Coordinates of C-alpha atoms in Angstrom, one line a residue:
X1 CA 120.2 241.6 199.2
X2 CA 120.2 237.8 198.6
X3 CA 117.4 235.3 198.4
X4 CA 117.4 231.7 199.6
X5 CA 114.8 229.3 198.2
X6 CA 114.1 226.1 200.3
X7 CA 113.8 223.3 197.8
X8 CA 115.4 220.3 199.4
X9 CA 112.3 218.6 200.8
X10 CA 111.2 215.1 199.9
X11 CA 107.7 216.1 199.0
X12 CA 106.2 213.1 200.8
X13 CA 102.7 214.4 200.9
X14 CA 102.9 215.1 197.1
X15 CA 103.8 211.6 196.3
X16 CA 103.5 210.1 193.6
X17 CA 104.0 213.4 191.8
X18 CA 107.4 213.6 193.4
X19 CA 108.5 210.1 192.5
X20 CA 110.8 211.4 189.7
X21 CA 111.4 215.0 190.7
X22 CA 111.5 217.2 193.8
X23 CA 108.3 219.0 194.7
X24 CA 109.6 222.4 193.6
X25 CA 110.2 221.0 190.1
X26 CA 106.6 219.8 189.6
X27 CA 104.6 221.8 187.0
X28 CA 102.1 224.4 188.1
X29 CA 100.0 225.9 185.3
X30 CA 102.5 224.3 182.9
X31 CA 105.6 225.9 184.5
X32 CA 108.0 224.5 187.1
X33 CA 106.8 225.5 190.5
X34 CA 110.1 226.9 191.6
X35 CA 110.1 229.4 188.7
X36 CA 107.4 231.4 190.6
X37 CA 109.6 231.8 193.6
X38 CA 112.6 232.9 191.5
X39 CA 110.5 235.4 189.6
X40 CA 108.9 236.6 192.8
X41 CA 112.3 237.4 194.3
X42 CA 113.5 238.9 191.0
X43 CA 110.5 241.2 190.8
X44 CA 111.8 242.9 194.0
X45 CA 115.3 243.3 192.7
X46 CA 116.6 240.1 194.4
X47 CA 118.7 238.5 191.7
X48 CA 121.4 236.7 193.7
X49 CA 119.7 233.5 194.8
X50 CA 120.8 230.4 196.6
X51 CA 118.7 227.2 196.2
X52 CA 119.2 224.2 198.5
X53 CA 118.8 220.8 197.1
X54 CA 118.6 217.2 198.3
X55 CA 115.8 214.9 196.9
X56 CA 116.1 214.6 193.1
X57 CA 118.5 217.6 192.8
X58 CA 118.9 217.3 189.0
X59 CA 115.2 218.0 188.5
X60 CA 115.8 221.6 189.8
X61 CA 119.2 222.1 188.0
X62 CA 117.6 221.1 184.7
X63 CA 114.9 223.7 185.2
X64 CA 116.9 226.7 186.5
X65 CA 120.5 226.0 185.2
X66 CA 122.5 229.1 186.2
X67 CA 119.4 231.3 186.4
X68 CA 120.3 233.4 183.4
X69 CA 117.1 232.5 181.6
X70 CA 115.2 234.1 184.4
X71 CA 117.5 237.1 184.8
X72 CA 119.1 235.9 188.0
X73 CA 122.2 234.2 189.3
X74 CA 121.6 230.8 190.9
X75 CA 124.0 229.2 193.4
X76 CA 123.2 225.7 194.6
X77 CA 123.7 224.2 198.0
X78 CA 123.4 220.4 197.7
X79 CA 122.8 218.7 201.0
X80 CA 124.0 215.1 201.2
X81 CA 121.8 214.7 204.3
X82 CA 118.8 217.0 204.6
X83 CA 119.5 219.8 207.1
X84 CA 116.1 221.4 207.8
X85 CA 114.9 224.9 207.2
X86 CA 117.6 226.6 209.3
X87 CA 120.3 224.0 209.0
X88 CA 120.2 224.9 205.3
X89 CA 121.2 228.4 206.2
X90 CA 124.1 227.2 208.4
X91 CA 125.6 225.4 205.5
X92 CA 126.0 228.7 203.6
X93 CA 126.2 231.2 206.5
X94 CA 129.4 232.8 205.1
X95 CA 127.4 233.9 202.1
X96 CA 124.7 235.6 204.2
X97 CA 126.7 237.8 206.5
X98 CA 126.8 241.0 204.4
X99 CA 123.2 242.2 204.4
X100 CA 119.6 241.3 205.2
X101 CA 118.3 238.4 203.1
X102 CA 115.0 236.8 202.1
X103 CA 114.1 233.1 202.7
X104 CA 111.1 231.6 200.8
X105 CA 109.7 228.2 200.3
X106 CA 110.0 226.8 196.8
X107 CA 106.5 225.4 196.9
X108 CA 104.4 228.6 197.0
X109 CA 102.8 231.1 194.6
X110 CA 101.9 234.5 195.9
X111 CA 101.5 238.2 195.3
X112 CA 102.3 239.3 198.8
X113 CA 104.1 242.7 198.7
X114 CA 107.6 241.7 199.6
X115 CA 108.7 245.3 199.4
X116 CA 106.5 246.3 202.3
X117 CA 107.8 243.4 204.3
X118 CA 111.4 244.4 203.7
X119 CA 110.7 248.0 204.5
X120 CA 109.0 247.1 207.8
X121 CA 111.8 244.7 208.7
X122 CA 114.4 247.5 208.3
X123 CA 112.3 250.2 209.9
X124 CA 111.9 248.2 213.0
X125 CA 115.5 246.8 213.0
X126 CA 114.1 243.3 213.4
X127 CA 116.3 240.2 213.5
X128 CA 113.5 238.4 211.7
X129 CA 110.2 239.3 210.0
X130 CA 107.9 236.5 209.2
X131 CA 105.0 236.9 206.8
X132 CA 101.8 235.6 208.4
X133 CA 98.2 235.0 207.1
X134 CA 94.9 234.3 208.9
X135 CA 94.2 230.6 208.7
X136 CA 90.5 231.1 208.2
X137 CA 89.9 227.6 206.9
X138 CA 91.8 226.0 209.9
X139 CA 94.1 224.1 207.7
X140 CA 97.0 222.0 209.1
X141 CA 99.4 224.8 209.7
X142 CA 101.1 225.7 213.1
X143 CA 99.5 228.6 214.9
X144 CA 101.7 231.7 215.3
X145 CA 100.9 234.0 218.2
X146 CA 101.7 237.7 218.3
X147 CA 101.3 240.6 220.8
X148 CA 100.0 244.1 220.4
X149 CA 103.3 245.2 218.9
X150 CA 103.1 242.4 216.3
X151 CA 106.1 240.7 217.9
X152 CA 105.9 237.0 217.6
X153 CA 105.5 235.4 221.1
X154 CA 105.0 231.7 220.4
X155 CA 104.7 229.0 217.8
X156 CA 101.9 226.9 219.0
X157 CA 100.2 223.6 217.8
X158 CA 97.8 223.1 215.0
X159 CA 94.1 224.3 214.9
X160 CA 91.8 222.0 216.6
X161 CA 89.7 221.2 213.5
X162 CA 90.2 221.3 209.8
X163 CA 87.4 222.0 207.3
X164 CA 86.7 219.8 204.3
X165 CA 88.5 221.0 201.2
X166 CA 85.2 222.3 199.7
X167 CA 85.0 224.7 202.7
X168 CA 88.6 225.6 202.3
X169 CA 88.0 226.6 198.7
X170 CA 84.9 228.6 199.7
X171 CA 86.8 230.4 202.5
X172 CA 89.6 231.3 200.2
X173 CA 87.4 232.5 197.4
X174 CA 88.0 232.5 193.6
X175 CA 91.3 234.3 193.9
X176 CA 92.6 232.6 197.0
X177 CA 92.3 235.8 199.2
X178 CA 90.9 235.7 202.7
X179 CA 89.2 238.6 204.3
X180 CA 91.0 239.3 207.6
X181 CA 88.6 239.1 210.5
X182 CA 91.0 239.0 213.5
X183 CA 89.3 235.8 214.8
X184 CA 91.2 233.2 212.9
X185 CA 94.6 231.9 214.1
X186 CA 97.7 233.1 212.2
X187 CA 99.9 230.8 210.2
X188 CA 103.4 231.3 208.7
X189 CA 103.6 231.6 204.9
X190 CA 107.2 230.5 204.6
X191 CA 108.3 234.0 203.5
X192 CA 110.8 235.7 205.9
X193 CA 113.2 238.6 205.9
X194 CA 116.2 237.9 208.1
X195 CA 119.1 239.9 209.5
X196 CA 122.5 238.2 209.5
X197 CA 122.2 238.4 213.3
X198 CA 119.8 235.5 213.2
X199 CA 122.6 233.2 212.3
X200 CA 123.9 233.6 215.9
X201 CA 120.9 231.4 216.9
X202 CA 121.3 228.8 214.1
X203 CA 123.0 225.7 215.4
X204 CA 126.2 224.8 213.6
X205 CA 126.8 221.6 211.7
X206 CA 123.5 219.8 212.3
X207 CA 119.9 219.5 211.3
X208 CA 117.7 222.4 212.7
X209 CA 114.3 223.8 211.9
X210 CA 113.7 227.6 212.1
X211 CA 110.4 227.6 214.1
X212 CA 111.7 225.0 216.5
X213 CA 115.4 225.6 217.1
X214 CA 116.0 229.2 216.1
X215 CA 113.1 231.7 216.4
X216 CA 111.9 230.5 219.9
X217 CA 115.5 231.0 221.2
X218 CA 115.7 234.4 219.6
X219 CA 112.4 235.4 221.1
X220 CA 113.4 234.1 224.6
X221 CA 116.5 236.3 224.3
X222 CA 114.4 239.4 223.7
X223 CA 115.2 239.8 220.0
X224 CA 112.7 241.5 217.7
X225 CA 111.0 238.7 215.8
X226 CA 107.9 240.3 214.2
X227 CA 105.0 239.1 212.2
X228 CA 103.9 241.0 209.1
X229 CA 100.2 240.0 208.6
X230 CA 99.0 239.9 204.9
X231 CA 95.7 239.2 203.3
X232 CA 97.1 238.9 199.8
X233 CA 96.9 235.8 197.6
X234 CA 99.1 232.9 198.7
X235 CA 99.0 229.3 197.6
X236 CA 101.0 226.5 199.1
X237 CA 101.4 223.2 197.2
X238 CA 102.6 220.7 199.8
X239 CA 99.7 218.3 199.5
X240 CA 97.9 216.7 196.5
X241 CA 94.7 218.4 197.6
X242 CA 96.2 221.9 197.8
X243 CA 98.0 221.4 194.5
X244 CA 94.8 220.6 192.7
X245 CA 92.7 223.3 194.4
X246 CA 95.3 226.0 193.6
X247 CA 95.0 225.0 189.9
X248 CA 91.3 225.1 190.0
X249 CA 91.2 228.6 191.6
X250 CA 93.7 230.0 189.1
X251 CA 92.6 228.4 185.8
X252 CA 90.7 231.4 184.7
X253 CA 88.6 230.7 181.6
X254 CA 88.5 227.0 181.8
X255 CA 88.4 223.9 184.0
X256 CA 91.1 221.9 182.4
X257 CA 94.8 222.6 181.9
X258 CA 96.8 220.4 179.5
X259 CA 100.5 220.2 178.9
X260 CA 102.4 219.5 175.7
X261 CA 101.5 216.7 173.3
X262 CA 98.3 215.5 175.0
X263 CA 95.8 213.4 173.0
X264 CA 92.2 213.5 174.1
X265 CA 89.5 211.4 172.3
X266 CA 86.6 213.5 171.1
X267 CA 84.1 211.6 173.2
X268 CA 86.2 211.6 176.4
X269 CA 85.1 213.8 179.3
X270 CA 87.5 215.8 181.4
X271 CA 86.5 218.3 184.0
X272 CA 88.4 220.3 186.7
X273 CA 91.6 218.4 186.1
X274 CA 95.3 219.0 185.4
X275 CA 97.1 217.1 182.6
X276 CA 100.9 217.2 182.5
X277 CA 102.7 216.4 179.2
X278 CA 102.1 213.5 176.8
X279 CA 98.8 212.4 178.4
X280 CA 96.4 210.3 176.4
X281 CA 92.7 210.0 177.4
X282 CA 91.0 207.3 175.3
X283 CA 87.5 207.0 173.9
X284 CA 84.7 207.2 176.5
X285 CA 87.0 207.8 179.5
X286 CA 85.9 210.2 182.2
X287 CA 88.3 212.3 184.3
X288 CA 87.0 214.5 187.1
X289 CA 89.0 216.6 189.6
X290 CA 92.2 214.7 189.0
X291 CA 95.9 215.1 188.1
X292 CA 97.4 213.0 185.3
X293 CA 101.2 213.1 185.3
X294 CA 103.6 212.8 182.3
X295 CA 102.9 210.0 179.9
X296 CA 99.8 208.6 181.6
X297 CA 97.3 206.8 179.4
X298 CA 93.7 206.5 180.6
X299 CA 92.2 203.5 178.9
X300 CA 88.9 203.6 177.0
X301 CA 85.8 203.9 179.3
X302 CA 87.9 204.2 182.5
X303 CA 86.7 206.6 185.2
X304 CA 89.3 208.6 187.2
X305 CA 87.6 210.6 190.0
X306 CA 89.5 212.8 192.4
X307 CA 92.8 211.0 192.1
X308 CA 96.4 211.5 191.0
X309 CA 97.7 209.1 188.3
X310 CA 101.3 208.4 187.4
X311 CA 102.8 205.7 185.2
X312 CA 103.6 202.4 187.0
X313 CA 107.0 202.1 185.4
X314 CA 108.4 205.2 187.2
X315 CA 107.4 204.1 190.7
X316 CA 110.0 202.2 192.7
X317 CA 107.8 201.3 195.7
X318 CA 104.0 201.7 196.0
X319 CA 103.5 203.8 199.1
X320 CA 99.7 204.2 198.8
X321 CA 97.0 203.9 196.2
X322 CA 96.7 201.0 193.8
X323 CA 98.1 199.7 190.6
X324 CA 95.5 199.6 187.8
X325 CA 97.0 198.3 184.5
X326 CA 100.0 200.5 183.7
X327 CA 99.1 203.3 186.1
X328 CA 99.4 204.0 189.8
X329 CA 96.2 205.7 191.1
X330 CA 96.3 207.6 194.4
X331 CA 93.1 209.1 195.8
X332 CA 93.2 212.8 196.7
X333 CA 92.1 213.4 200.3
X334 CA 89.2 215.7 200.8
X335 CA 90.9 217.4 203.7
X336 CA 93.8 219.8 203.1

């Protein structure tokens, strides 16, 4: 069985952390985010993996190389123009015809039991099995509707209201788990087990998105597209807020994580924050609920509160936030 990791996205909502790398290459708990997806697949015996690339592709190649360091074999599919979540499969369809395969987003960390998902997929001879979770916090994820057989019937719009991030964290709990109530809408986790038959519904030679152009057509044709509902831990890092909150939930034993070669003045104050490599925090500075990227220097007595900071010299165009000295400072939204 092969695995396919989707890692071609621009990471727009994670900007400015994605200014010099793709989102799957940003560090999470001091390790490249995509490593978690590779190791997750490998833990279920899936060691033949394709990774699609587009934005800043070398940032992933530098991390994974040929995969041997992680005990897997990596093949890259480089998209000159981004192809979408199912267009990516079309580009390598000849490599996916022999057996069922697993597709996973390169921006998640999870302990969902993939073995159970694969077993259910095969037992029910499904063309596609999508892992779903209850969206208890009503975050900005599309609603997935299922019937009594757990066949997916429709991909709907977004929940009507989103909770503030503090409520999101409270709903998810310290370990990110949510108690299933049956009352919350279901959302797609980006983990899916697919039969090669699904490729019959993937448009050829153009951009396409699986939940728009592929699964609805398969459902309309009467194919077995099922939802496997899980209450296990699942973290998705597509926004600055989710990225920080996932760190805070998983930083057991402390409220600050620091990368290599960081220098922090003895009288500086840092709480609930993430520091990448070579960060300097000078005397009297205060950093709260923030992310400081590689090489950032926080001047003496400066205050950084719920923000992402990157060096000004790596930013080609200021998309949002403000320039303060040698830094670009972008506020972190309180809504996921």
